[in-house]
Amino acid sequence: MKRAPYSISRRLSLQLAAMTLAGLGLLSAGMYWSFGRLIEEKQRALETSMVQTIETWVKGAAAKGGEQEVVLKLQMYAPRRPGSRLELTRADGSVLHRDADEPPFRVSDHAHRARFDIATPHVAGGMVRAELLIDLAEDVQLRRGVLLTLVMATLVGGALVYALTLWRVRAGMAPLRDVVRQTRAISPRRLDRRLRLPETVEELT
């Protein structure tokens, strides 16, 4: 069975589009990786800042008035740390403070957990254990948005390259199509015909 002829312009366009997609894909992957590292550095900096702030509050309040002052201090400054939830336990495991399970302390499933101990000589047991949940839902949504944008940009870029290349290749192959038409017009009865080109084409000379 005779195979149907293929289109040179379409094949060249597909090959160039595939190479473009590969290049843009690698570039997008590198950009997404770099963006992810920046987000992780921001999250680490946020965690460090919040842990240091909580340690300062707890140590200062414990030195001033013991457990009661610690609880009052945390309740007073709680609005300054939205998107997080804090729990403090004494050395014996009993709960000293726990944020309410309601806004603004309720966190999503995308929460980072940080555990750390705070030395408090003025509190029974000499220390408290802290568990801090930091909501990272906004960062997760941001990363998804960036990933979607990069994927769409890569696909659109490949499609544009294919369309523009196909248009330019077909325009550039106009002399070849003209030669094909003239060749088909030559027959044993029309041997006087000669191939003519409006301008000299290197590939056809």
mmCIF file of C-alpha atoms in Angstrom:
data_model
loop_
_atom_site.group_PDB
_atom_site.id
_atom_site.type_symbol
_atom_site.label_atom_id
_atom_site.label_comp_id
_atom_site.label_asym_id
_atom_site.label_seq_id
_atom_site.Cartn_x
_atom_site.Cartn_y
_atom_site.Cartn_z
ATOM 1 C CA MET A 1 0.000 0.000 0.000
ATOM 2 C CA LYS A 2 1.389 3.348 -1.032
ATOM 3 C CA ARG A 3 2.099 5.688 1.823
ATOM 4 C CA ALA A 4 0.547 9.147 1.742
ATOM 5 C CA PRO A 5 3.049 11.979 1.143
ATOM 6 C CA TYR A 6 4.151 13.907 4.168
ATOM 7 C CA SER A 7 4.524 17.666 4.516
ATOM 8 C CA ILE A 8 8.111 18.899 4.787
ATOM 9 C CA SER A 9 7.004 22.209 6.254
ATOM 10 C CA ARG A 10 4.822 20.513 8.873
ATOM 11 C CA ARG A 11 7.581 18.081 9.812
ATOM 12 C CA LEU A 12 10.174 20.837 10.166
ATOM 13 C CA SER A 13 7.753 22.927 12.212
ATOM 14 C CA LEU A 14 7.005 20.009 14.544
ATOM 15 C CA GLN A 15 10.704 19.312 15.049
ATOM 16 C CA LEU A 16 11.454 22.938 15.867
ATOM 17 C CA ALA A 17 8.413 23.140 18.157
ATOM 18 C CA ALA A 18 9.560 19.976 19.964
ATOM 19 C CA MET A 19 13.043 21.449 20.494
ATOM 20 C CA THR A 20 11.476 24.679 21.707
ATOM 21 C CA LEU A 21 9.266 22.803 24.158
ATOM 22 C CA ALA A 22 12.281 20.911 25.475
ATOM 23 C CA GLY A 23 14.273 24.119 25.920
ATOM 24 C CA LEU A 24 11.433 26.019 27.531
ATOM 25 C CA GLY A 25 10.650 23.004 29.712
ATOM 26 C CA LEU A 26 14.200 22.891 31.055
ATOM 27 C CA LEU A 27 14.205 26.650 31.588
ATOM 28 C CA SER A 28 10.842 26.524 33.384
ATOM 29 C CA ALA A 29 12.031 23.653 35.567
ATOM 30 C CA GLY A 30 15.084 25.668 36.575
ATOM 31 C CA MET A 31 12.972 28.723 37.328
ATOM 32 C CA TYR A 32 10.508 26.683 39.394
ATOM 33 C CA TRP A 33 13.334 25.051 41.340
ATOM 34 C CA SER A 34 14.874 28.464 42.104
ATOM 35 C CA PHE A 35 11.493 29.840 43.123
ATOM 36 C CA GLY A 36 10.973 26.853 45.411
ATOM 37 C CA ARG A 37 14.314 27.490 47.112
ATOM 38 C CA LEU A 38 13.365 31.131 47.702
ATOM 39 C CA ILE A 39 10.042 30.075 49.243
ATOM 40 C CA GLU A 40 11.804 27.584 51.518
ATOM 41 C CA GLU A 41 14.306 30.229 52.636
ATOM 42 C CA LYS A 42 11.432 32.595 53.399
ATOM 43 C CA GLN A 43 9.689 29.890 55.412
ATOM 44 C CA ARG A 44 12.847 29.137 57.400
ATOM 45 C CA ALA A 45 13.339 32.832 58.114
ATOM 46 C CA LEU A 46 9.704 33.149 59.236
ATOM 47 C CA GLU A 47 10.022 30.130 61.523
ATOM 48 C CA THR A 48 13.249 31.437 63.061
ATOM 49 C CA SER A 49 11.720 34.869 63.643
ATOM 50 C CA MET A 50 8.559 33.467 65.249
ATOM 51 C CA VAL A 51 10.464 31.034 67.468
ATOM 52 C CA GLN A 52 12.802 33.767 68.693
ATOM 53 C CA THR A 53 9.862 36.104 69.352
ATOM 54 C CA ILE A 54 7.951 33.470 71.328
ATOM 55 C CA GLU A 55 11.049 32.601 73.336
ATOM 56 C CA THR A 56 11.521 36.273 74.201
ATOM 57 C CA TRP A 57 7.885 36.665 75.256
ATOM 58 C CA VAL A 58 7.871 33.503 77.378
ATOM 59 C CA LYS A 59 11.201 34.116 79.092
ATOM 60 C CA GLY A 60 10.342 37.732 79.877
ATOM 61 C CA ALA A 61 6.875 36.890 81.182
ATOM 62 C CA ALA A 62 8.131 33.928 83.241
ATOM 63 C CA ALA A 63 10.786 36.052 84.900
ATOM 64 C CA LYS A 64 8.224 38.734 85.649
ATOM 65 C CA GLY A 65 5.313 36.721 87.016
ATOM 66 C CA GLY A 66 5.640 32.988 86.412
ATOM 67 C CA GLU A 67 3.084 30.848 84.621
ATOM 68 C CA GLN A 68 0.186 33.265 84.964
ATOM 69 C CA GLU A 69 2.163 36.065 83.361
ATOM 70 C CA VAL A 70 3.256 33.750 80.544
ATOM 71 C CA VAL A 71 -0.368 32.885 79.713
ATOM 72 C CA LEU A 72 -1.444 36.536 79.844
ATOM 73 C CA LYS A 73 1.475 37.580 77.658
ATOM 74 C CA LEU A 74 0.726 34.960 75.013
ATOM 75 C CA GLN A 75 -2.960 35.836 74.948
ATOM 76 C CA MET A 76 -2.180 39.539 74.642
ATOM 77 C CA TYR A 77 0.321 39.129 71.808
ATOM 78 C CA ALA A 78 -1.533 36.326 69.984
ATOM 79 C CA PRO A 79 -3.022 38.689 67.342
ATOM 80 C CA ARG A 80 0.544 39.507 66.251
ATOM 81 C CA ARG A 81 1.079 36.000 64.860
ATOM 82 C CA PRO A 82 -1.910 35.237 62.586
ATOM 83 C CA GLY A 83 -1.753 32.040 60.591
ATOM 84 C CA SER A 84 -0.123 30.096 63.409
ATOM 85 C CA ARG A 85 -1.141 27.988 66.371
ATOM 86 C CA LEU A 86 0.871 27.637 69.575
ATOM 87 C CA GLU A 87 0.794 25.134 72.387
ATOM 88 C CA LEU A 88 2.992 25.224 75.500
ATOM 89 C CA THR A 89 3.375 22.288 77.867
ATOM 90 C CA ARG A 90 5.153 22.084 81.187
ATOM 91 C CA ALA A 91 8.035 19.735 81.827
ATOM 92 C CA ASP A 92 5.595 17.137 83.215
ATOM 93 C CA GLY A 93 3.545 17.194 79.992
ATOM 94 C CA SER A 94 0.551 19.172 81.262
ATOM 95 C CA VAL A 95 -0.735 21.972 79.045
ATOM 96 C CA LEU A 96 0.230 25.496 80.053
ATOM 97 C CA HIS A 97 -1.238 27.331 77.048
ATOM 98 C CA ARG A 98 -3.049 26.285 73.889
ATOM 99 C CA ASP A 99 -4.479 28.563 71.229
ATOM 100 C CA ALA A 100 -8.153 28.109 70.535
ATOM 101 C CA ASP A 101 -9.084 26.008 67.505
ATOM 102 C CA GLU A 102 -10.709 28.944 65.741
ATOM 103 C CA PRO A 103 -9.639 31.820 63.482
ATOM 104 C CA PRO A 104 -7.078 33.300 63.410
ATOM 105 C CA PHE A 105 -5.346 30.301 65.009
ATOM 106 C CA ARG A 106 -6.895 27.592 62.831
ATOM 107 C CA VAL A 107 -4.404 26.341 60.262
ATOM 108 C CA SER A 108 -4.806 24.368 57.041
ATOM 109 C CA ASP A 109 -3.471 20.920 56.191
ATOM 110 C CA HIS A 110 -0.388 22.666 54.756
ATOM 111 C CA ALA A 111 1.110 23.557 58.121
ATOM 112 C CA HIS A 112 4.727 23.324 59.216
ATOM 113 C CA ARG A 113 5.346 22.030 62.738
ATOM 114 C CA ALA A 114 8.180 23.417 64.853
ATOM 115 C CA ARG A 115 9.003 22.006 68.290
ATOM 116 C CA PHE A 116 11.435 23.690 70.676
ATOM 117 C CA ASP A 117 12.194 23.984 74.384
ATOM 118 C CA ILE A 118 12.327 27.265 76.299
ATOM 119 C CA ALA A 119 14.361 27.543 79.494
ATOM 120 C CA THR A 120 12.164 29.126 82.201
ATOM 121 C CA PRO A 121 13.826 28.949 85.648
ATOM 122 C CA HIS A 122 10.835 30.722 87.230
ATOM 123 C CA VAL A 123 8.345 28.065 86.078
ATOM 124 C CA ALA A 124 7.953 24.646 87.683
ATOM 125 C CA GLY A 125 10.233 22.166 85.964
ATOM 126 C CA GLY A 126 12.590 24.890 84.720
ATOM 127 C CA MET A 127 11.409 24.713 81.111
ATOM 128 C CA VAL A 128 8.408 24.604 78.828
ATOM 129 C CA ARG A 129 8.022 22.766 75.539
ATOM 130 C CA ALA A 130 6.528 24.640 72.639
ATOM 131 C CA GLU A 131 4.810 23.329 69.521
ATOM 132 C CA LEU A 132 4.189 25.901 66.822
ATOM 133 C CA LEU A 133 2.128 25.277 63.696
ATOM 134 C CA ILE A 134 2.740 27.736 60.863
ATOM 135 C CA ASP A 135 0.177 27.791 58.050
ATOM 136 C CA LEU A 136 1.862 27.568 54.639
ATOM 137 C CA ALA A 137 -1.312 27.436 52.524
ATOM 138 C CA GLU A 138 -0.526 30.752 50.812
ATOM 139 C CA ASP A 139 2.931 29.526 49.802
ATOM 140 C CA VAL A 140 1.473 26.273 48.466
ATOM 141 C CA GLN A 141 -1.077 28.179 46.387
ATOM 142 C CA LEU A 142 1.626 30.535 45.157
ATOM 143 C CA ARG A 143 3.835 27.652 44.061
ATOM 144 C CA ARG A 144 0.918 26.010 42.260
ATOM 145 C CA GLY A 145 0.147 29.269 40.495
ATOM 146 C CA VAL A 146 3.758 29.687 39.390
ATOM 147 C CA LEU A 147 3.904 26.066 38.177
ATOM 148 C CA LEU A 148 0.685 26.491 36.182
ATOM 149 C CA THR A 149 1.967 29.739 34.668
ATOM 150 C CA LEU A 150 5.265 28.143 33.611
ATOM 151 C CA VAL A 151 3.514 25.108 32.104
ATOM 152 C CA MET A 152 1.086 27.295 30.156
ATOM 153 C CA ALA A 153 3.908 29.574 28.972
ATOM 154 C CA THR A 154 5.864 26.547 27.752
ATOM 155 C CA LEU A 155 2.900 25.076 25.872
ATOM 156 C CA VAL A 156 1.869 28.403 24.369
ATOM 157 C CA GLY A 157 5.477 29.101 23.368
ATOM 158 C CA GLY A 158 5.731 25.743 21.608
ATOM 159 C CA ALA A 159 2.417 26.279 19.813
ATOM 160 C CA LEU A 160 3.445 29.766 18.657
ATOM 161 C CA VAL A 161 6.790 28.486 17.393
ATOM 162 C CA TYR A 162 5.016 25.726 15.463
ATOM 163 C CA ALA A 163 2.502 28.109 13.887
ATOM 164 C CA LEU A 164 5.044 30.792 12.980
ATOM 165 C CA THR A 165 7.567 28.279 11.662
ATOM 166 C CA LEU A 166 4.918 26.546 9.558
ATOM 167 C CA TRP A 167 3.873 29.882 8.089
ATOM 168 C CA ARG A 168 7.435 30.977 7.319
ATOM 169 C CA VAL A 169 8.524 27.596 5.922
ATOM 170 C CA ARG A 170 5.516 27.448 3.625
ATOM 171 C CA ALA A 171 6.205 30.989 2.465
ATOM 172 C CA GLY A 172 9.872 30.153 1.908
ATOM 173 C CA MET A 173 9.013 27.015 -0.082
ATOM 174 C CA ALA A 174 6.869 28.924 -2.576
ATOM 175 C CA PRO A 175 9.594 28.728 -5.279
ATOM 176 C CA LEU A 176 9.796 24.954 -4.847
ATOM 177 C CA ARG A 177 6.034 24.609 -5.242
ATOM 178 C CA ASP A 178 6.255 26.752 -8.368
ATOM 179 C CA VAL A 179 8.930 24.418 -9.777
ATOM 180 C CA VAL A 180 6.705 21.410 -9.016
ATOM 181 C CA ARG A 181 3.783 23.005 -10.860
ATOM 182 C CA GLN A 182 5.970 23.785 -13.868
ATOM 183 C CA THR A 183 7.416 20.255 -13.872
ATOM 184 C CA ARG A 184 3.955 18.707 -13.880
ATOM 185 C CA ALA A 185 3.056 20.855 -16.885
ATOM 186 C CA ILE A 186 5.890 19.339 -18.944
ATOM 187 C CA SER A 187 4.797 16.428 -21.104
ATOM 188 C CA PRO A 188 6.067 14.636 -24.256
ATOM 189 C CA ARG A 189 3.940 17.073 -26.250
ATOM 190 C CA ARG A 190 5.223 20.118 -24.427
ATOM 191 C CA LEU A 191 8.977 19.530 -24.360
ATOM 192 C CA ASP A 192 9.547 23.122 -25.349
ATOM 193 C CA ARG A 193 8.665 24.249 -21.847
ATOM 194 C CA ARG A 194 11.499 25.385 -19.592
ATOM 195 C CA LEU A 195 11.582 25.805 -15.844
ATOM 196 C CA ARG A 196 11.583 29.445 -14.878
ATOM 197 C CA LEU A 197 12.021 31.036 -11.478
ATOM 198 C CA PRO A 198 11.220 34.648 -10.673
ATOM 199 C CA GLU A 199 14.490 34.831 -8.751
ATOM 200 C CA THR A 200 17.536 32.622 -8.289
ATOM 201 C CA VAL A 201 17.210 30.149 -5.423
ATOM 202 C CA GLU A 202 20.468 28.559 -4.216
ATOM 203 C CA GLU A 203 18.861 25.215 -3.325
ATOM 204 C CA LEU A 204 17.331 24.899 -6.812
ATOM 205 C CA THR A 205 20.439 25.735 -8.861
#
